[in-house]
Coordinates of C-alpha atoms and ligand atoms in Angstrom, one line a residue:
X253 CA -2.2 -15.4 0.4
X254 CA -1.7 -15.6 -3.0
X255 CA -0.8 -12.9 -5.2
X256 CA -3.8 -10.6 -6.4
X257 CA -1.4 -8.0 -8.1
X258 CA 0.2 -8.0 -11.1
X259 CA 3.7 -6.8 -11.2
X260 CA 6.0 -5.2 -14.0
X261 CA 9.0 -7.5 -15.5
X262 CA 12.1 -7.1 -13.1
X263 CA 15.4 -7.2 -13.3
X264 CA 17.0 -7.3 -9.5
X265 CA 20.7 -6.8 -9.6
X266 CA 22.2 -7.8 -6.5
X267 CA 25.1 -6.2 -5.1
X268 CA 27.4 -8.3 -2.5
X269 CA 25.7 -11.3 -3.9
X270 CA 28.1 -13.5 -2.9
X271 CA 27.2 -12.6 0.9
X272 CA 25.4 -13.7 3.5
X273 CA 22.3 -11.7 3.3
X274 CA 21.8 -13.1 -0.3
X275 CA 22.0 -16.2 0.9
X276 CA 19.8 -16.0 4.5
X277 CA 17.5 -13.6 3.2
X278 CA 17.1 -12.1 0.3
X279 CA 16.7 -15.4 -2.2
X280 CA 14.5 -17.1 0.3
X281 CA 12.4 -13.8 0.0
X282 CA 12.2 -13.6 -3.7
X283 CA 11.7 -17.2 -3.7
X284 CA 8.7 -17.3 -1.5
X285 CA 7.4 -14.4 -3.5
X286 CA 7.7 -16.2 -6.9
X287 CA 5.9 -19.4 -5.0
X288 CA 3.0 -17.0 -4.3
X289 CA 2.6 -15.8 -7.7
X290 CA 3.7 -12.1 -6.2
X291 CA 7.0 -12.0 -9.0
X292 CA 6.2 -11.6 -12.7
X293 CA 6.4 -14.4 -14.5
X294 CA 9.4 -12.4 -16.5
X295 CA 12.4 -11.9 -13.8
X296 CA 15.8 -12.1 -13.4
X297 CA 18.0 -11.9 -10.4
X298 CA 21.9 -11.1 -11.4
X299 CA 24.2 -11.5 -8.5
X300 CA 27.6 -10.0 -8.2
X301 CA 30.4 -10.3 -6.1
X302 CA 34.6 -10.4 -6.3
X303 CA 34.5 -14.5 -4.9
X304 CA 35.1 -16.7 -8.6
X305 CA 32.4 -19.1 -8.5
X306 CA 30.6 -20.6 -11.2
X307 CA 26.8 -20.6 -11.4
X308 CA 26.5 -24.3 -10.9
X309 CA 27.8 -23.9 -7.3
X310 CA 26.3 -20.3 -6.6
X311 CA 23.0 -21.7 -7.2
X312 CA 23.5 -25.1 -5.2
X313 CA 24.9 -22.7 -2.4
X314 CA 21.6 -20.9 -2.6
X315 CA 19.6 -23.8 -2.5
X316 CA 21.3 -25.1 0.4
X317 CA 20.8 -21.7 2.5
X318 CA 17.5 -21.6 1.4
X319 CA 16.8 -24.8 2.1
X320 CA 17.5 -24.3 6.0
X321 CA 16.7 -20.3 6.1
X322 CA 13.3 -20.6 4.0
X323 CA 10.0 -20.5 6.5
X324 CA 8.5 -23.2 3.9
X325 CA 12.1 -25.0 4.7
X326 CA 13.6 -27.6 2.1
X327 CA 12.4 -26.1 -1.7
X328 CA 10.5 -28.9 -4.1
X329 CA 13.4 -29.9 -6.8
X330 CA 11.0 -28.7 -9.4
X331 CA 9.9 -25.5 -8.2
X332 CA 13.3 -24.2 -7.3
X333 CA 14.9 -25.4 -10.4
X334 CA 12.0 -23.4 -12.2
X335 CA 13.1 -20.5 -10.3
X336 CA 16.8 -20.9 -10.1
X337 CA 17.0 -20.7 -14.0
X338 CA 16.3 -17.0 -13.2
X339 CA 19.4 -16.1 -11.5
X340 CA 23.1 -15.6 -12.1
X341 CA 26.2 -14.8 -10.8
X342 CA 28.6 -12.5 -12.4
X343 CA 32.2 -11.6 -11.0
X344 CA 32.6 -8.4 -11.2
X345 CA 34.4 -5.4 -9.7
X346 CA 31.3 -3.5 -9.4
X347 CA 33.6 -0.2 -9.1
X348 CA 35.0 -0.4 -12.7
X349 CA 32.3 1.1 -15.2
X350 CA 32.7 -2.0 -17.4
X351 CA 30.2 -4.2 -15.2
X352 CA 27.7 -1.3 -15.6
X353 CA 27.9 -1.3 -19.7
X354 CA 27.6 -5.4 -18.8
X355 CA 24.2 -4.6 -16.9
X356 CA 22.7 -2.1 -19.6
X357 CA 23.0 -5.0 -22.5
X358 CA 21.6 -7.3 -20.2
X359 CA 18.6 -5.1 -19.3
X360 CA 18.0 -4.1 -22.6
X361 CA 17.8 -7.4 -23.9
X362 CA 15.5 -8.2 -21.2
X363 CA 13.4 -5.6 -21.9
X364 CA 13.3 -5.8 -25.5
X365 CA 12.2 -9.8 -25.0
X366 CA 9.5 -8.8 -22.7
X367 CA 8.4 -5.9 -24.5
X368 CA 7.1 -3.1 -21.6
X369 CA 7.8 -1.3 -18.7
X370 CA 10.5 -3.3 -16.6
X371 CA 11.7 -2.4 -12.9
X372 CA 15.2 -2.2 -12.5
X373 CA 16.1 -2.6 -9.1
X374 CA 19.9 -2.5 -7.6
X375 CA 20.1 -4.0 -4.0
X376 CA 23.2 -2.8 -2.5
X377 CA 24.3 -5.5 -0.2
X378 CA 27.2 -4.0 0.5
X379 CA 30.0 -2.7 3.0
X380 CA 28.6 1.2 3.0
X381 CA 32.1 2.5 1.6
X382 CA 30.8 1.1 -1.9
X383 CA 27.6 3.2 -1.7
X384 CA 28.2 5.9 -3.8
X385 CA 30.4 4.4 -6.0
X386 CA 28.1 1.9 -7.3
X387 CA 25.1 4.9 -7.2
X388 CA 27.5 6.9 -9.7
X389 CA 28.5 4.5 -11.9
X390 CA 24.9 3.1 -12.1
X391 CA 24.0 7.0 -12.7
X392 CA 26.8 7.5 -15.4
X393 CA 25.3 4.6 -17.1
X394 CA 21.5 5.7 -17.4
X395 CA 20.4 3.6 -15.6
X396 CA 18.7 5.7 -12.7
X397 CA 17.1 7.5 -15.6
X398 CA 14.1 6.0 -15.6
X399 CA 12.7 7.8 -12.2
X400 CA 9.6 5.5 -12.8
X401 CA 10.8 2.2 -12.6
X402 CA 14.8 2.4 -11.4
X403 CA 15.2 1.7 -7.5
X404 CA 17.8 1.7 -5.7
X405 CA 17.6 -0.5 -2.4
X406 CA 20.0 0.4 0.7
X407 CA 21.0 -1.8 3.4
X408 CA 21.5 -0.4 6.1
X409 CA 24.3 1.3 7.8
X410 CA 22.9 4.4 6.6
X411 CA 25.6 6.3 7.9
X412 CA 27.7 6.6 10.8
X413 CA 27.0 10.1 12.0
X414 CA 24.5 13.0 11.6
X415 CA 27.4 14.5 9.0
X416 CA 28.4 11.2 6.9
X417 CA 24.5 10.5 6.7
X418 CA 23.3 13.7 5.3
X419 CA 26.7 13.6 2.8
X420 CA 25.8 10.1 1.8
X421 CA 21.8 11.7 0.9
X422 CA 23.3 14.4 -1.0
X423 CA 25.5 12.2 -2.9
X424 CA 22.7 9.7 -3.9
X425 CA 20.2 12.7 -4.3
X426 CA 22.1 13.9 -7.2
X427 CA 21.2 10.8 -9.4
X428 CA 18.0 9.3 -8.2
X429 CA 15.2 11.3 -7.2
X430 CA 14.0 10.5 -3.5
X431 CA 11.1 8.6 -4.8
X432 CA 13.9 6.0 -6.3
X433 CA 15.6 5.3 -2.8
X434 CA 15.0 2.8 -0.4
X435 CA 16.8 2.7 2.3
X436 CA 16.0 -0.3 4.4
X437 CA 14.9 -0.6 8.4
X438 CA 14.0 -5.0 8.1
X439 CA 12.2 -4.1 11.1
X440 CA 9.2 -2.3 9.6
X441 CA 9.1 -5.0 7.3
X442 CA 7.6 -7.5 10.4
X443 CA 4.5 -8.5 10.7
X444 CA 4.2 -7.9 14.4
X445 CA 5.4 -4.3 13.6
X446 CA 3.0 -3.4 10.9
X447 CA 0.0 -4.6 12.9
X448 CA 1.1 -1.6 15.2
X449 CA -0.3 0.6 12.5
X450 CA -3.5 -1.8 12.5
X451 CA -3.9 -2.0 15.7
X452 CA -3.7 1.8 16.3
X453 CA -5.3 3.0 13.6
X454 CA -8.0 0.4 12.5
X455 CA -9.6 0.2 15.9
X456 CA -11.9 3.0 17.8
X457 CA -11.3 1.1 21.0
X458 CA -7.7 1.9 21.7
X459 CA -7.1 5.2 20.7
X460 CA -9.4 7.5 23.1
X461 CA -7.0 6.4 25.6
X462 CA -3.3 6.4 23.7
X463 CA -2.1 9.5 25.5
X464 CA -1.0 11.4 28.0
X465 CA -3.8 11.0 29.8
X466 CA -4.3 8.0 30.4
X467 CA -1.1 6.3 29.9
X468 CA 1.6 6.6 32.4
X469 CA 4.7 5.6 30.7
X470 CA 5.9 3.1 27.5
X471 CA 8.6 0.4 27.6
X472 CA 10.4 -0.8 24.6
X473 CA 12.9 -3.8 25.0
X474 CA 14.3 -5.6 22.0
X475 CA 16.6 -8.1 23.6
X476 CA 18.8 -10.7 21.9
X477 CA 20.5 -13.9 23.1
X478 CA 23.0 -13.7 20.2
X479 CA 26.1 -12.1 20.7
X480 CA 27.9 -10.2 17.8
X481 CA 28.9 -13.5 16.2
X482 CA 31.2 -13.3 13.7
X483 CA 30.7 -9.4 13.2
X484 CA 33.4 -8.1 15.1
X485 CA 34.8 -5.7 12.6
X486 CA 31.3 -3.9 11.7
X487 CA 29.9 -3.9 15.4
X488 CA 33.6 -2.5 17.3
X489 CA 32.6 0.6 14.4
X490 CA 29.1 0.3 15.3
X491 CA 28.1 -0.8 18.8
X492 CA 24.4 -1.0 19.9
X493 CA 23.5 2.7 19.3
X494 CA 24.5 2.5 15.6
X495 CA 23.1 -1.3 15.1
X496 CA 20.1 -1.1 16.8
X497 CA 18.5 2.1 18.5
X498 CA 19.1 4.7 15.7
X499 CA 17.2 2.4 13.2
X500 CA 14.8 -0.2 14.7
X501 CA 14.3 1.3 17.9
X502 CA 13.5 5.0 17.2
X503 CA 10.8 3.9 14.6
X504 CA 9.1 1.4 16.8
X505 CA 8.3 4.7 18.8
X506 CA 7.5 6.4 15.9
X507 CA 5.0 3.7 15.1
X508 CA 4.0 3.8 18.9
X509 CA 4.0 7.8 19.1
X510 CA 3.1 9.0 15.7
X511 CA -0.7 10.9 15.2
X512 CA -3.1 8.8 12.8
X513 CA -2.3 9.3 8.9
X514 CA -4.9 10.8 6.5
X515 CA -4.0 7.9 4.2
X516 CA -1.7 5.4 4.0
X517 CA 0.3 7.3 1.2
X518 CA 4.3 6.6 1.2
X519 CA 4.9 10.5 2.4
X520 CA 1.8 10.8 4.6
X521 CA 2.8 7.8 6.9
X522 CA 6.8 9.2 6.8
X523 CA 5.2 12.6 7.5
X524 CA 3.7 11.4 10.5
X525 CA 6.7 9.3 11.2
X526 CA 9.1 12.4 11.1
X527 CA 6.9 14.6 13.2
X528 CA 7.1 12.1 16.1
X529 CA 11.4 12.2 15.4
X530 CA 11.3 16.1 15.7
X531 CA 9.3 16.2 18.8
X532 CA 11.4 14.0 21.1
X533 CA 13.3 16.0 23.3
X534 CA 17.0 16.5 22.7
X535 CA 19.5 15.0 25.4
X536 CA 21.9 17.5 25.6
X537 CA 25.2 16.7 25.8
X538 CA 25.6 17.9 30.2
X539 CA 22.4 15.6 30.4
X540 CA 23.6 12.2 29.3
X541 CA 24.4 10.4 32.0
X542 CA 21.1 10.7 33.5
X543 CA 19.0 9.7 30.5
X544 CA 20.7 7.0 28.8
X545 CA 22.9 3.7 30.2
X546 CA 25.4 2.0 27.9
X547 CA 26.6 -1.4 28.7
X548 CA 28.9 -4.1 27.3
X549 CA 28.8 -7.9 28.1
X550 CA 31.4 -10.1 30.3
X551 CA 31.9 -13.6 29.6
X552 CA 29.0 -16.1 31.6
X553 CA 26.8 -18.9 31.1
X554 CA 24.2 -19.3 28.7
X555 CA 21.7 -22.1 28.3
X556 CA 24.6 -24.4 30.2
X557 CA 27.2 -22.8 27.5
X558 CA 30.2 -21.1 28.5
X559 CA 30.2 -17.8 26.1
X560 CA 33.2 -15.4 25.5
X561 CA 32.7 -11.4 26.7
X562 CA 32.4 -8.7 23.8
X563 CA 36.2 -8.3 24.2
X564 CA 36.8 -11.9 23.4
X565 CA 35.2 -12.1 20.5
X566 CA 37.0 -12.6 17.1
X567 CA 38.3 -8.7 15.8
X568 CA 37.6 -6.9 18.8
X569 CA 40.0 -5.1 20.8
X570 CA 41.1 -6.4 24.1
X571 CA 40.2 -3.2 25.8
X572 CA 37.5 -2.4 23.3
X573 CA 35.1 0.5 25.2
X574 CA 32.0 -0.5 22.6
X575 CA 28.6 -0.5 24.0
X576 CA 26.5 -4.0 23.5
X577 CA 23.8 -2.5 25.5
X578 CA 21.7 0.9 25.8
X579 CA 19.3 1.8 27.6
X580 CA 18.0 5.6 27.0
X581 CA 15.0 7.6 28.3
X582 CA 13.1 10.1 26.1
X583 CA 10.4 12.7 26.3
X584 CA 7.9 13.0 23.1
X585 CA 7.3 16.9 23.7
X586 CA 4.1 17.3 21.8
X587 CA 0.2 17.3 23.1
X588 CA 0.0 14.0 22.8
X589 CA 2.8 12.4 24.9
X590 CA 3.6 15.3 27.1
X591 CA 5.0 14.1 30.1
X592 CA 5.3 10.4 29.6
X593 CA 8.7 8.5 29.6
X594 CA 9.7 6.1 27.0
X595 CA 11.9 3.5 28.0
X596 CA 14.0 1.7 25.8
X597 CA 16.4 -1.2 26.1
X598 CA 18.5 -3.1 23.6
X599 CA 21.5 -5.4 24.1
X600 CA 23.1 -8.6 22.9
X601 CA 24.0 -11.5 25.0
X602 CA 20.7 -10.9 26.8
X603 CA 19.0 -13.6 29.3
X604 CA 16.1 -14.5 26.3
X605 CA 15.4 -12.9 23.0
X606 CA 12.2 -11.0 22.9
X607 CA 11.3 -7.5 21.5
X608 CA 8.1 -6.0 23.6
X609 CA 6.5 -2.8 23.6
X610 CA 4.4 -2.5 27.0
X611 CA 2.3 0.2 27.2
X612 CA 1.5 0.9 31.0
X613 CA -1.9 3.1 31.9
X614 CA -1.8 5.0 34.9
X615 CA -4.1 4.1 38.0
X616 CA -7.8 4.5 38.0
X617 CA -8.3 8.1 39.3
X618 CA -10.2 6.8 42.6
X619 CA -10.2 3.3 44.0
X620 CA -13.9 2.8 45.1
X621 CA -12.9 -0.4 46.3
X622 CA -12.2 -1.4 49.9
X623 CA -7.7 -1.9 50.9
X624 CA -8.0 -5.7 51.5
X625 CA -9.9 -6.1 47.7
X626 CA -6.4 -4.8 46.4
X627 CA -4.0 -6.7 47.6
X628 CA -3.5 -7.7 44.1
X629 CA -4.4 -4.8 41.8
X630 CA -1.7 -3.8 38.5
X631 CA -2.8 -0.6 36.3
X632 CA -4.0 -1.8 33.4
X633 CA -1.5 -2.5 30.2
X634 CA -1.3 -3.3 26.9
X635 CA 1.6 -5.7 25.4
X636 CA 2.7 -6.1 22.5
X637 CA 5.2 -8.7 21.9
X638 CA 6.9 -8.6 18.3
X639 CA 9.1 -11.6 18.3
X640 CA 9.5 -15.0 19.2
X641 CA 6.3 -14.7 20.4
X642 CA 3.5 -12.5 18.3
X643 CA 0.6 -11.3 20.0
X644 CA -0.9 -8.9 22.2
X645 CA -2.0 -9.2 25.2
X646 CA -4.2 -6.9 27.4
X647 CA -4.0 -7.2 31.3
X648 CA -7.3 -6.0 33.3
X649 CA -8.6 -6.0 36.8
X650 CA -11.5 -9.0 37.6
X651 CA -12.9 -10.1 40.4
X652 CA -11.5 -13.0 41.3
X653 CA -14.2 -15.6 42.0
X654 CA -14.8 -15.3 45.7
X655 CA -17.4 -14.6 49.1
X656 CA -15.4 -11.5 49.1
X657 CA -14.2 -8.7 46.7
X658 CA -10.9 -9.4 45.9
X659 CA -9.2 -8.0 42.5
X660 CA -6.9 -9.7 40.0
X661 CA -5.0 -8.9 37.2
X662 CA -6.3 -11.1 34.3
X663 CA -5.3 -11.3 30.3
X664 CA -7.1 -11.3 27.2
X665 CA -4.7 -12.4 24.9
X666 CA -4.5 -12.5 20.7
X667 CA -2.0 -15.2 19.6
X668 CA -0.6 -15.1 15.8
X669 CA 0.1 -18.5 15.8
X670 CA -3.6 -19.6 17.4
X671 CA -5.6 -17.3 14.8
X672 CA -3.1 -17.7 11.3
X673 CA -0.9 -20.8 10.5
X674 CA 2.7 -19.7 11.5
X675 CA 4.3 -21.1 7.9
X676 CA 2.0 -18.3 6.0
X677 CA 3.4 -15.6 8.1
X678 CA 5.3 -13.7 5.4
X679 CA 8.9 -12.6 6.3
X680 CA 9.8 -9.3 6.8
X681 CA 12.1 -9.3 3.6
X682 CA 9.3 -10.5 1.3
X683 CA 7.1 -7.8 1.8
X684 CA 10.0 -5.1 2.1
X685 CA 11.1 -7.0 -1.4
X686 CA 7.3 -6.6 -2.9
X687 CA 7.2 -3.3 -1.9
X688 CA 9.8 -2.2 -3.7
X689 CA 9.1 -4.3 -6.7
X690 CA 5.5 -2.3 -6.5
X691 CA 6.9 0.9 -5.6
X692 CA 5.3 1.5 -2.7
X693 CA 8.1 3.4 0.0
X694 CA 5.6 3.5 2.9
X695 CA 7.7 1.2 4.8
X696 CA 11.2 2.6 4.2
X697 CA 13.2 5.4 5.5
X698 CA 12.9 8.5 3.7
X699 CA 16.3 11.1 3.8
X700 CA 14.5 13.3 6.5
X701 CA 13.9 10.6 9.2
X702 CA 17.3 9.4 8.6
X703 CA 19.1 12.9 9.7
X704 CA 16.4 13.3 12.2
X705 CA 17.4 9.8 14.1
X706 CA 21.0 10.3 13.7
X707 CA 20.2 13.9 15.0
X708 CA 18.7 12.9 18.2
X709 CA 21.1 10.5 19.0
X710 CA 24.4 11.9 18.5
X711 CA 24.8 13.7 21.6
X712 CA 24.6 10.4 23.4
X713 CA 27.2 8.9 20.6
X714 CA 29.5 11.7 21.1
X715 CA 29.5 12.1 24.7
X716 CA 30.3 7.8 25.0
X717 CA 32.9 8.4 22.6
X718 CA 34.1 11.5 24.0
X719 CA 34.6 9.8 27.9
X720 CA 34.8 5.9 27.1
X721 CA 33.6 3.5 30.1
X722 CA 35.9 2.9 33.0
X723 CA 33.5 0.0 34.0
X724 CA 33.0 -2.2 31.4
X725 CA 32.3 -5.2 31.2
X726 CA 29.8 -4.3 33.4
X727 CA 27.0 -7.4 32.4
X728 CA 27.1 -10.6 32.4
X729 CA 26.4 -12.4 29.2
X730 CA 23.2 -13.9 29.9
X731 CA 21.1 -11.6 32.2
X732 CA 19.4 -8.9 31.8
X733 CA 21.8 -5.9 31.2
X734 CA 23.7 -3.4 33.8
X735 CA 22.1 -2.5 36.8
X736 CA 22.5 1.3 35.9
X737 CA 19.2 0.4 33.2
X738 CA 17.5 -0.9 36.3
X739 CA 18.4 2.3 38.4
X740 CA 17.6 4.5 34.8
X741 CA 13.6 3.3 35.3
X742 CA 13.7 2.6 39.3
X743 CA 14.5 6.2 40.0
X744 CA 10.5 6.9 38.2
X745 CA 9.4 4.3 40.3
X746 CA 9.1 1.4 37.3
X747 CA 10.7 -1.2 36.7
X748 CA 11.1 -3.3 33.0
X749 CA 8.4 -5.8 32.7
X750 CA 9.0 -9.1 30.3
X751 CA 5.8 -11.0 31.2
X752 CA 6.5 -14.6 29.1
X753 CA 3.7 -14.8 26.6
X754 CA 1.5 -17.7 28.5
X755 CA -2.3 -17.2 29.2
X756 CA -2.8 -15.3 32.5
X757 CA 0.9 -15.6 33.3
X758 CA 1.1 -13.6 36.7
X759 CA 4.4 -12.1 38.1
Ligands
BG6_982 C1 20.3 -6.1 12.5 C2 21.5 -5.9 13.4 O1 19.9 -4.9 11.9 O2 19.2 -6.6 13.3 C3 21.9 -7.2 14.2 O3 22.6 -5.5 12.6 C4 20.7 -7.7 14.9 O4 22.9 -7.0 15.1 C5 19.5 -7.8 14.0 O5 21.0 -9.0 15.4 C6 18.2 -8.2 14.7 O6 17.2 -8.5 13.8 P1 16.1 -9.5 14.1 O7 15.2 -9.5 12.9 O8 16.8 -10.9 14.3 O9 15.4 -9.1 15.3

């Protein structure tokens, strides 16, 4: 779609320019945006970084990456040369204050030229231990001051721990006002994972029945293929607790669990967001081993491909105890969910990538039918597969065509790719990107829902930490995780479901 709204003048001043998020993600994104008219015809994009390059081969850089990472793929000489005259690159050590008097010129210039209001938006794209430094010196050079129209964007990770994560708000809280910060979770910024929100809330068929009782339990697996690829350094601080379940995974069960929003406000949907946070039950510490699994990957074979194990990998320790997988059970205590078990499961080096969120219903409450007609009967569920493959898909009971009354499980199924051209699918950085461009927050994480993830995981963190793994490896690289994530459902009597995304697929 092309753009409706008009935008304010922006300066975007990258941080970590030089990197690989720039170059993957972030310049694809704006780029997209300015094809769709979504950018102001008035922008600039200054890149930093410590790497001495000139612009000449910055920009070709760019275009390369973008020419491979873009969804439109290769860029039209023309168009990208119209855009490319935006952007810059500075060298900089973007701890020394004289960058920041650099910046101020440039932005008054810029805003003198264009003559209005102008957004003036700092991506930090950066390791985290530059975060505050490059918050203060932007503070100490006015230019959070304008509480209107200065954003500051925050990759994530957003902290290690409950404690360095509530320092890290404090310390950005004293120059920007909340309503300035936007601390980024890319995976609210998916299509597939806003539609939860349309799903839930835009339909009157669904949610009579999302709840206690008539749901049974809730599965979340986001699964990658990848392993931790050249990473090693971040992900032997990090493993998949830090990575991927205190972030993406936690609020795809907020979006899952949370009650409907009056509006869609920025603070109304975080309110509801934050509610759900508060009301899953705490592990406690004695509690651990029987409601979460950690795992980490051994070498194996993959798609015919010998790959290393975790402790093979480039800057990990031999006898690194990291997890690469978790699986954890939790509890929502509220009216709602009282009673029903979310699953969730994430790991790398995983048989398939796939990220599903299968919502299982419990049984009818009294089969009317006769034993033989159920020799094939499933409770009813609802899938909801986010990526590769985007869709949902609703599995029912039908007669199967027959003398007899026999039952079978049958789909109705909604397919991105069948109802919208895939290449018009926005990715998740462009509208992150536009929102903050706009000003809207409703899709980033606010302070509160930061400490409140870290808080409900960091018994799990500390107890891992506090007795590392005498078993791993304890996967192979290409299945499906540990067994002890099969035994962590199997002892409720379920088992994790990936169902390929065909029509009437049947296990
Ligand atoms: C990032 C993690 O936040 O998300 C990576 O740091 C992970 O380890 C990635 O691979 C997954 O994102 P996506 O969009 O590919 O599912």
């Amino acid at each position: 779609m092309d753009a409706t709204v008009k935008t304010n003048p922006t300066v975007i001043t990258i941080f970590g320019g030089s990197g690989d998020l720039t170059k993957r993600k972030l310049i694809p994104a704006l780029y997209n945006l300015y094809l769709d008219h979504w950018l102001n015809k008035d922008f600039r994009i200054i890149c930093t970084g410590r790497s001495a390059i000139s612009d000449e081969v910055f920009i070709k850089g760019l275009k390369e990456a973008l020419d491979q990472f873009s969804r439109r793929g290769k860029a039209k000489k023309n168009e990208w040369e119209a855009f490319a005259k935006n952007i810059e690159y500075q060298r900089a050590d973007f701890t020394q204050p004289a960058f920041y008097n650099f910046l101020n010129k440039e932005i008054k210039t810029f805003t003198d030229r264009v003559d209005c209001a102008v957004n003036k938006i700092f991506y930090l794209a950066v390791p985290p231990q530059f975060f505050e430094t490059i918050a203060s010196r932007i503070g100490e050079a006015g230019l959070a001051a304008d509480r209107q129209h200065s954003r500051l964007v925050i990759e994530k990770p957003f902290g290690v721990d409950l404690e360095s994560a509530k320092k890290l708000n404090k310390s950005l809280l004293s120059i920007f006002d909340e309503t300035q910060l936007y601390r980024i979770d890319h995976y609210l910024g998916k299509e597939t994972v806003q539609n939860i929100l349309a799903f839930r809330f835009a339909n009157a068929l669904f949610e009579p029945t999302w709840n206690r009782n008539y749901i049974d339990h809730i599965q979340i697996t986001v699964a990658e293929k990848i392993g931790i690829e050249d990473r090693g350094g971040y992900y032997e601080q990090s493993g998949i607790i830090r990575d991927m379940i205190q972030n993406h995974l936690l609020q795809l069960v907020c979006l899952i669990a949370m009650e409907p929003p009056v509006s869609f406000n920025a603070n109304e949907v975080r309110n509801k967001k934050v509610d759900v946070l508060h009301a899953i039950r705490k592990i406690k510490r004695e509690e651990v081993h029987d409601f979460a699994v950690r795992g980490q990957y051994s070498e194996g074979w993959m798609e015919g491909e010998k790959v290393k194990g975790y402790t093979e990998e480039k800057d990990v320790a031999p006898n690194s105890t990291t997890p690469t997988f978790a699986a954890i059970k939790f509890y929502i205590d509220n009216w709602r969910w009282s009673g029903v078990p979310f699953y969730i499961r994430s790991g790398k080096r995983m048989q398939q990538s796939i990220s599903v969120i299968t919502i299982e219903f419990k049984p009818v409450p009294h089969q009317s039918f006769p034993a033989e007609a159920l020799d094939n009967w499933q409770p009813n569920r609802m899938v909801l597969n986010l990526q590769p493959d985007m869709g949902i898909r609703v599995r029912f009971q039908a007669k199967k065509p027959g003398l007899q009354m026999e039952l079978n499980p049958v789909d109705m199924l909604f397919n991105y790719n069948d109802t919208y051209a895939s290449t018009g699918t926005p990715e998740g950085y462009e509208t992150l990107l536009l929102d903050v461009i706009e000003g809207d927050a409703t899709l980033f994480m606010r302070a509160d829902q930061v400490e409140a993830a870290w808080e409900l995981i960091m018994p799990i963190l500390s107890t891992w930490e506090a007795n590392p793994s005498v078993n791993f490896p304890n996967y192979t690289a290409g299945s499906y995780g540990p067994e002890g994530a099969e035994a962590l459902i199997a002892k409720d009597g379920h088992n994790w479901i990936v169902m390929p995304f065909e029509k009437n697929h049947h296990e």
